[in-house]
Amino acid sequence: MNRDKRQQIFERLREDNPNPQTELEYSSPFELLIAVLLSAQATDVGVNKATRKLYPVANTPQAILDLGLDKLKFYIKTIGLFNTKAENVMKTCAMLIEKHDGEVPNNREDLEKLPGVGRKTANVVLNTAFRQPAMAVDTHIFRVSNRTGIAPGKNVLEVEQRLLRLVPKEFLLDAHHWLILHGRYVCKARKPQCGSCRIEDLCEFKQKTE
Ligand code: SF4
């Protein structure tokens, strides 16, 4: 895909949604970190349902440690893999207090040392909480980047690196939100809605649907 097409695609996505936001609900970097950690293999809607009850009770590392593992599990029990996630949340809270004065670090190295936090979670936190140009490539971004030709790659890391290199600078901070939303609601996995897609004429997917 050439530079001009990429520019036009993001101009249209921005036009339709000038201020894209994550669908996870949060009011601090810590709340975002925990929400993203809980969202692995779960929906944002499901995570929001749980955190809407959890955060009014405990939304700091110390408050969650004070709550204890069993009560934390009670609040997040509707989320897949909640046992492992609860344990990771407790360990992450302990490490935040021990090593970072209870604050969420704003760099990849420290974020990725937190239990349960991988590259993707770190990227979401860096981008969304700290507004750094990081690209959290999930299944939606991976699919859209490959289908459209915006940043094709064999694996998520390759797509991440290409997006960082190829997305025009002015769109870099918000690109991952636009691509996720486009993948979630339009360029769906099984049945892309090419007929009503805003970027259909620019997309290079060879098997477009009606
Ligand atoms: S035209 Fe189809 S394949 Fe291309 S981005 Fe739109 S929905 Fe996806």
Short mmCIF file of C-alpha atoms and ligand atoms in Angstrom, two decimals:
data_model
loop_
_atom_site.label_atom_id
_atom_site.label_comp_id
_atom_site.label_asym_id
_atom_site.label_seq_id
_atom_site.Cartn_x
_atom_site.Cartn_y
_atom_site.Cartn_z
CA MET A 1 0.00 0.00 0.00
CA ASN A 2 1.33 3.41 -0.85
CA ARG A 3 1.73 6.32 1.53
CA ASP A 4 -1.10 8.34 0.02
CA LYS A 5 -3.68 5.60 0.54
CA ARG A 6 -2.59 5.11 4.14
CA GLN A 7 -2.93 8.85 4.70
CA GLN A 8 -6.45 8.85 3.26
CA ILE A 9 -7.54 5.83 5.31
CA PHE A 10 -6.56 7.48 8.57
CA GLU A 11 -8.03 10.81 7.53
CA ARG A 12 -11.39 9.11 7.04
CA LEU A 13 -11.18 7.15 10.29
CA ARG A 14 -10.34 10.39 12.11
CA GLU A 15 -13.15 12.26 10.40
CA ASP A 16 -15.67 9.67 11.64
CA ASN A 17 -14.24 9.53 15.16
CA PRO A 18 -11.98 12.50 15.97
CA ASN A 19 -11.38 11.51 19.58
CA PRO A 20 -11.27 7.72 19.81
CA GLN A 21 -11.21 6.14 23.25
CA THR A 22 -10.67 2.67 24.59
CA GLU A 23 -13.93 0.96 25.48
CA LEU A 24 -12.47 -0.08 28.82
CA GLU A 25 -13.64 2.22 31.61
CA TYR A 26 -10.93 3.73 33.82
CA SER A 27 -10.10 6.91 35.65
CA SER A 28 -6.38 6.48 36.43
CA PRO A 29 -3.37 4.67 34.95
CA PHE A 30 -3.75 2.05 37.68
CA GLU A 31 -7.40 1.39 36.84
CA LEU A 32 -6.46 1.11 33.16
CA LEU A 33 -3.58 -1.27 33.90
CA ILE A 34 -5.80 -3.61 35.91
CA ALA A 35 -8.62 -3.43 33.35
CA VAL A 36 -6.24 -4.35 30.52
CA LEU A 37 -4.73 -7.13 32.59
CA LEU A 38 -8.24 -8.51 33.18
CA SER A 39 -9.24 -8.16 29.54
CA ALA A 40 -7.00 -10.91 28.11
CA GLN A 41 -9.34 -13.33 26.33
CA ALA A 42 -12.35 -11.44 27.71
CA THR A 43 -14.54 -8.68 26.32
CA ASP A 44 -14.25 -5.04 27.34
CA VAL A 45 -17.96 -5.13 28.23
CA GLY A 46 -17.38 -8.03 30.61
CA VAL A 47 -14.39 -6.33 32.23
CA ASN A 48 -16.32 -3.06 32.66
CA LYS A 49 -19.15 -4.89 34.41
CA ALA A 50 -16.70 -6.24 36.98
CA THR A 51 -14.60 -3.10 37.48
CA ARG A 52 -17.71 -0.93 37.92
CA LYS A 53 -18.24 -2.84 41.17
CA LEU A 54 -14.60 -3.34 42.09
CA TYR A 55 -13.18 0.17 41.62
CA PRO A 56 -15.56 2.02 43.96
CA VAL A 57 -14.36 -0.40 46.66
CA ALA A 58 -10.68 -0.65 45.70
CA ASN A 59 -8.87 1.27 42.98
CA THR A 60 -5.29 1.59 44.29
CA PRO A 61 -2.60 -1.07 44.76
CA GLN A 62 -2.86 -0.82 48.54
CA ALA A 63 -6.66 -0.98 48.55
CA ILE A 64 -6.61 -4.12 46.41
CA LEU A 65 -4.00 -5.74 48.64
CA ASP A 66 -6.16 -4.84 51.65
CA LEU A 67 -9.18 -6.36 49.92
CA GLY A 68 -7.34 -9.67 49.68
CA LEU A 69 -7.26 -12.41 47.08
CA ASP A 70 -10.60 -14.06 47.87
CA LYS A 71 -12.60 -10.84 47.76
CA LEU A 72 -10.85 -9.78 44.58
CA LYS A 73 -11.83 -13.10 43.02
CA PHE A 74 -15.41 -12.48 44.07
CA TYR A 75 -15.49 -9.19 42.12
CA ILE A 76 -13.91 -10.58 38.97
CA LYS A 77 -15.35 -14.10 38.95
CA THR A 78 -17.40 -13.46 35.81
CA ILE A 79 -14.21 -12.86 33.79
CA GLY A 80 -12.45 -15.77 32.08
CA LEU A 81 -9.27 -17.05 33.73
CA PHE A 82 -10.15 -15.04 36.84
CA ASN A 83 -8.15 -17.23 39.24
CA THR A 84 -4.84 -16.63 37.47
CA LYS A 85 -5.69 -13.00 36.78
CA ALA A 86 -6.53 -12.37 40.45
CA GLU A 87 -3.20 -13.78 41.51
CA ASN A 88 -1.37 -11.64 38.95
CA VAL A 89 -3.27 -8.53 40.07
CA MET A 90 -2.25 -9.14 43.70
CA LYS A 91 1.40 -9.66 42.74
CA THR A 92 1.35 -6.61 40.47
CA CYS A 93 -0.07 -4.46 43.27
CA ALA A 94 2.62 -5.67 45.66
CA MET A 95 5.35 -4.89 43.11
CA LEU A 96 3.92 -1.44 42.37
CA ILE A 97 4.10 -0.59 46.07
CA GLU A 98 7.49 -2.14 46.60
CA LYS A 99 9.27 -0.79 43.54
CA HIS A 100 7.27 2.18 42.21
CA ASP A 101 5.78 3.96 45.26
CA GLY A 102 2.34 2.67 44.28
CA GLU A 103 2.46 4.37 40.87
CA VAL A 104 2.20 2.75 37.43
CA PRO A 105 5.56 3.08 35.66
CA ASN A 106 5.52 4.90 32.33
CA ASN A 107 8.13 2.82 30.55
CA ARG A 108 7.99 -0.55 28.82
CA GLU A 109 10.81 -2.20 30.72
CA ASP A 110 9.21 -1.74 34.14
CA LEU A 111 5.70 -2.42 32.91
CA GLU A 112 6.67 -5.75 31.39
CA LYS A 113 8.23 -6.86 34.68
CA LEU A 114 4.80 -6.70 36.37
CA PRO A 115 3.18 -10.14 36.76
CA GLY A 116 0.58 -10.76 34.05
CA VAL A 117 1.71 -7.78 31.99
CA GLY A 118 2.99 -8.66 28.53
CA ARG A 119 3.97 -6.55 25.58
CA LYS A 120 0.39 -5.91 24.49
CA THR A 121 -0.78 -4.75 27.92
CA ALA A 122 2.29 -2.54 28.24
CA ASN A 123 1.55 -1.01 24.84
CA VAL A 124 -2.05 -0.20 25.76
CA VAL A 125 -0.96 1.47 29.01
CA LEU A 126 1.86 3.40 27.35
CA ASN A 127 -0.41 4.61 24.58
CA THR A 128 -3.67 5.22 26.40
CA ALA A 129 -2.56 6.32 29.86
CA PHE A 130 0.72 8.01 28.98
CA ARG A 131 0.07 9.01 25.35
CA GLN A 132 3.23 7.47 23.97
CA PRO A 133 3.23 6.22 20.38
CA ALA A 134 2.94 2.51 21.15
CA MET A 135 0.89 0.09 19.10
CA ALA A 136 -0.96 -2.65 20.98
CA VAL A 137 -1.61 -5.17 18.23
CA ASP A 138 -4.53 -7.41 19.15
CA THR A 139 -6.48 -9.80 16.95
CA HIS A 140 -8.50 -6.93 15.40
CA ILE A 141 -5.52 -4.77 14.52
CA PHE A 142 -3.64 -7.78 13.19
CA ARG A 143 -6.54 -8.68 10.89
CA VAL A 144 -7.27 -5.16 9.66
CA SER A 145 -3.61 -4.34 9.06
CA ASN A 146 -3.19 -7.47 6.96
CA ARG A 147 -6.46 -7.37 5.05
CA THR A 148 -6.26 -3.73 4.09
CA GLY A 149 -2.55 -3.78 3.39
CA ILE A 150 -1.89 -0.91 5.83
CA ALA A 151 0.85 -2.90 7.58
CA PRO A 152 0.93 -6.59 6.62
CA GLY A 153 2.94 -8.95 8.78
CA LYS A 154 3.23 -12.62 9.70
CA ASN A 155 2.93 -12.07 13.43
CA VAL A 156 1.83 -9.37 15.86
CA LEU A 157 5.33 -8.06 16.45
CA GLU A 158 5.93 -7.61 12.74
CA VAL A 159 2.62 -5.76 12.36
CA GLU A 160 3.40 -3.62 15.42
CA GLN A 161 6.78 -2.58 14.03
CA ARG A 162 5.40 -1.85 10.58
CA LEU A 163 2.56 0.22 11.95
CA LEU A 164 5.00 2.28 14.00
CA ARG A 165 7.08 2.86 10.89
CA LEU A 166 4.32 3.34 8.32
CA VAL A 167 1.42 5.14 10.01
CA PRO A 168 1.81 8.87 9.37
CA LYS A 169 3.00 10.65 12.54
CA GLU A 170 -0.11 12.76 12.96
CA PHE A 171 -2.23 9.59 13.42
CA LEU A 172 0.21 7.52 15.45
CA LEU A 173 -1.24 8.15 18.91
CA ASP A 174 -4.80 7.26 17.97
CA ALA A 175 -4.23 4.72 15.18
CA HIS A 176 -4.57 1.68 17.40
CA HIS A 177 -7.99 2.77 18.67
CA TRP A 178 -9.26 3.39 15.14
CA LEU A 179 -7.99 0.03 13.92
CA ILE A 180 -9.45 -1.89 16.87
CA LEU A 181 -12.85 -0.24 16.47
CA HIS A 182 -12.80 -0.77 12.72
CA GLY A 183 -11.99 -4.46 13.22
CA ARG A 184 -14.54 -4.93 15.98
CA TYR A 185 -17.50 -3.32 14.25
CA VAL A 186 -16.84 -3.27 10.46
CA CYS A 187 -13.96 -5.44 9.32
CA LYS A 188 -15.19 -8.37 11.40
CA ALA A 189 -13.30 -11.66 11.46
CA ARG A 190 -15.87 -13.93 9.82
CA LYS A 191 -17.87 -11.45 7.80
CA PRO A 192 -16.26 -8.13 6.96
CA GLN A 193 -18.88 -5.54 6.07
CA CYS A 194 -17.13 -4.28 2.98
CA GLY A 195 -20.37 -2.95 1.45
CA SER A 196 -20.71 -0.34 4.18
CA CYS A 197 -17.01 0.19 4.89
CA ARG A 198 -15.70 3.77 4.81
CA ILE A 199 -12.36 2.72 3.40
CA GLU A 200 -13.54 0.09 0.91
CA ASP A 201 -12.13 1.92 -2.13
CA LEU A 202 -8.72 2.21 -0.44
CA CYS A 203 -8.54 -1.27 1.08
CA GLU A 204 -6.50 -3.86 -0.80
CA PHE A 205 -8.23 -7.00 0.52
CA LYS A 206 -8.78 -9.39 -2.37
CA GLN A 207 -11.87 -11.18 -1.01
CA LYS A 208 -14.13 -8.25 -0.22
CA THR A 209 -17.78 -9.06 0.58
CA GLU A 210 -20.77 -7.24 -0.86
S1 SF4 B 1 -13.27 -3.17 2.66
FE1 SF4 B 1 -13.77 -5.02 3.76
S2 SF4 B 1 -11.82 -5.99 4.16
FE2 SF4 B 1 -11.40 -3.88 3.61
S3 SF4 B 1 -11.32 -2.80 5.57
FE3 SF4 B 1 -13.39 -2.62 4.82
S4 SF4 B 1 -14.48 -4.31 5.77
FE4 SF4 B 1 -12.29 -4.77 5.93
#
